[in-house]
Coordinates of C-alpha atoms in Angstrom, one line a residue:
S1 CA 110.0 108.3 105.2
D2 CA 110.8 112.0 105.1
H3 CA 109.3 112.0 101.6
A4 CA 106.0 110.5 102.6
P5 CA 104.0 113.8 102.7
L6 CA 105.4 114.7 99.2
Q7 CA 104.6 111.2 97.8
N8 CA 101.1 111.4 99.2
A9 CA 100.6 114.8 97.7
V10 CA 101.9 113.7 94.3
C11 CA 99.4 110.8 94.3
K12 CA 96.6 113.1 95.3
L13 CA 97.6 115.5 92.6
L14 CA 97.7 112.7 90.0
A15 CA 94.2 111.7 91.1
E16 CA 92.9 115.2 90.6
L17 CA 94.7 115.5 87.2
V18 CA 93.0 112.3 86.0
K19 CA 89.7 113.6 87.2
V20 CA 90.1 116.9 85.3
A21 CA 92.0 115.8 82.2
G22 CA 91.1 112.1 81.8
P23 CA 91.3 111.1 78.2
N24 CA 93.6 114.0 77.4
L25 CA 96.3 112.2 79.3
A26 CA 96.6 109.4 76.7
P27 CA 99.8 110.8 75.2
V28 CA 101.5 110.7 78.6
S29 CA 99.9 107.5 79.9
Y30 CA 103.2 105.6 79.9
Q31 CA 104.9 108.2 82.1
L32 CA 101.9 108.2 84.4
F33 CA 102.0 104.4 84.5
R34 CA 105.7 104.4 85.5
L35 CA 105.1 107.1 88.1
L36 CA 102.2 105.3 89.6
L37 CA 104.2 102.1 89.8
Q38 CA 107.0 104.0 91.5
L39 CA 104.6 105.3 94.1
H40 CA 103.8 101.6 94.8
T41 CA 107.4 100.9 95.7
V42 CA 108.1 103.6 98.4
G43 CA 106.6 101.7 101.3
V44 CA 104.4 104.5 102.5
V45 CA 101.3 103.1 104.3
G46 CA 98.2 103.4 102.1
L47 CA 100.1 104.8 99.1
A48 CA 100.0 101.6 97.0
A49 CA 96.2 101.5 97.4
Q50 CA 96.0 105.2 96.4
A51 CA 98.1 104.6 93.4
N52 CA 96.0 101.6 92.4
S53 CA 92.9 103.8 92.7
V54 CA 94.5 106.4 90.3
V55 CA 95.4 103.6 87.9
E56 CA 91.8 102.4 87.9
K57 CA 90.5 105.9 87.3
L58 CA 93.0 106.6 84.6
S59 CA 92.3 103.3 82.9
K60 CA 88.6 104.0 82.9
S61 CA 89.1 107.6 81.6
L62 CA 91.0 106.1 78.7
G63 CA 88.3 103.5 78.0
L64 CA 90.3 100.6 79.3
D65 CA 90.0 98.1 82.1
V66 CA 93.1 98.0 84.4
M67 CA 94.6 94.9 82.8
A68 CA 94.3 96.4 79.3
F69 CA 96.0 99.5 80.6
Y70 CA 98.8 97.4 82.1
E71 CA 99.0 95.5 78.8
Q72 CA 99.5 98.7 77.0
H73 CA 102.6 99.6 79.0
F74 CA 103.9 96.2 80.3
L75 CA 106.3 95.4 77.5
R76 CA 107.8 98.9 77.2
T77 CA 108.3 99.0 81.0
L78 CA 109.7 95.5 81.1
E79 CA 112.1 96.2 78.2
A80 CA 113.4 99.3 80.1
L81 CA 113.9 97.4 83.3
S82 CA 115.6 94.6 81.5
Q83 CA 118.4 97.1 80.6
T84 CA 119.3 97.6 84.2
H85 CA 118.7 94.2 86.0
E86 CA 122.4 93.3 86.0
Q87 CA 123.1 96.3 88.4
W88 CA 120.1 95.8 90.8
D89 CA 120.8 95.5 94.5
R90 CA 118.5 95.6 97.5
H91 CA 118.0 99.4 97.2
S92 CA 117.5 99.6 93.4
Q93 CA 114.4 101.5 92.4
D94 CA 114.2 99.5 89.2
K95 CA 114.2 96.2 91.1
A96 CA 111.3 97.4 93.2
L97 CA 109.5 98.6 90.0
F98 CA 110.0 95.2 88.4
Q99 CA 108.5 93.5 91.4
V100 CA 105.4 95.8 91.3
L101 CA 105.0 95.5 87.5
V102 CA 105.2 91.7 87.5
F103 CA 103.1 91.2 90.6
E104 CA 100.4 93.6 89.6
G105 CA 100.5 92.4 86.0
A106 CA 100.9 88.7 86.8
S107 CA 98.3 87.5 84.3
L108 CA 100.3 89.3 81.6
A109 CA 103.7 88.2 82.7
V110 CA 103.4 84.8 81.1
N111 CA 103.3 86.5 77.7
Y112 CA 106.8 87.9 78.3
L113 CA 108.7 84.9 79.6
D114 CA 111.4 85.4 77.0
L115 CA 112.2 88.7 78.7
L116 CA 111.4 87.7 82.3
I117 CA 113.4 84.5 82.5
P118 CA 116.8 86.1 81.8
I119 CA 116.1 88.7 84.5
F120 CA 115.2 85.9 87.0
V121 CA 118.3 83.9 86.0
S122 CA 120.5 87.0 86.5
C123 CA 118.9 88.1 89.7
M124 CA 118.9 84.5 91.2
N125 CA 122.6 84.0 90.5
P126 CA 124.1 82.8 93.8
Q127 CA 126.7 85.6 93.6
R128 CA 124.0 88.3 93.7
D129 CA 122.8 90.2 96.7
P130 CA 120.8 87.8 98.9
E131 CA 117.9 90.2 99.2
V132 CA 117.6 90.5 95.4
R133 CA 117.6 86.7 95.2
L134 CA 115.0 86.5 98.0
S135 CA 112.7 89.1 96.4
C136 CA 112.9 87.2 93.1
I137 CA 112.1 83.9 94.7
L138 CA 109.1 85.4 96.5
L139 CA 107.9 87.0 93.2
L140 CA 108.3 83.7 91.4
N141 CA 106.3 82.0 94.2
D142 CA 103.5 84.6 93.7
L143 CA 103.6 84.0 89.9
F144 CA 103.3 80.2 90.4
G145 CA 100.2 80.9 92.4
D146 CA 98.6 82.5 89.3
K147 CA 96.8 79.7 87.4
N148 CA 97.1 81.7 84.1
F149 CA 100.9 81.9 84.6
T150 CA 101.4 78.3 85.4
S151 CA 99.1 77.0 82.7
K152 CA 101.2 78.6 80.1
L153 CA 104.6 78.0 81.6
G154 CA 105.2 74.8 79.6
D155 CA 108.5 74.8 77.8
H156 CA 110.0 77.3 80.2
A157 CA 109.7 75.2 83.3
P158 CA 112.9 73.2 82.8
Q159 CA 114.9 76.4 82.4
I160 CA 113.4 78.0 85.5
L161 CA 114.2 74.8 87.5
S162 CA 117.8 74.4 86.1
K163 CA 118.9 78.0 85.9
V164 CA 116.9 79.8 88.6
L165 CA 116.0 77.4 91.4
I166 CA 118.6 74.6 91.5
P167 CA 121.6 77.0 91.6
N168 CA 120.1 78.4 94.8
M169 CA 119.6 75.1 96.5
V170 CA 123.2 75.1 98.0
W171 CA 123.4 76.3 101.6

């Protein structure tokens, strides 16, 4: 990407900012969280690992473990993304952000099934962009590999089967 040097520089700058300002970044931790998730989505080699490292350092500086940091911002981020999911296509930044949020926060996702399932239902509609559908089915596959997620799926399993998977079984 033409933007790779800039994206790498932003990530390095964020790492330095966390090192210098640490706990003082609490008031802007949501914005930093979103920015670090966005850096995950750009596909630059090594950038996701760098962003994860910054998330770890930021979490630690705020006195949290990484999952507690994710938990602090998961719902707000998911609610914002749920406002745009009807418009997602293969190039949507919000779709990519959703995938990173849910994949990285898989152990938290089960707590938000009431918000997640309508997004999956919409994105898995057979009329939607095939790449959006494929990315959602792959994400669901990843979630089903998380024992915490599947152990709490319970009442939502029939809805996932009938509204997400079965409509896509026509070739």
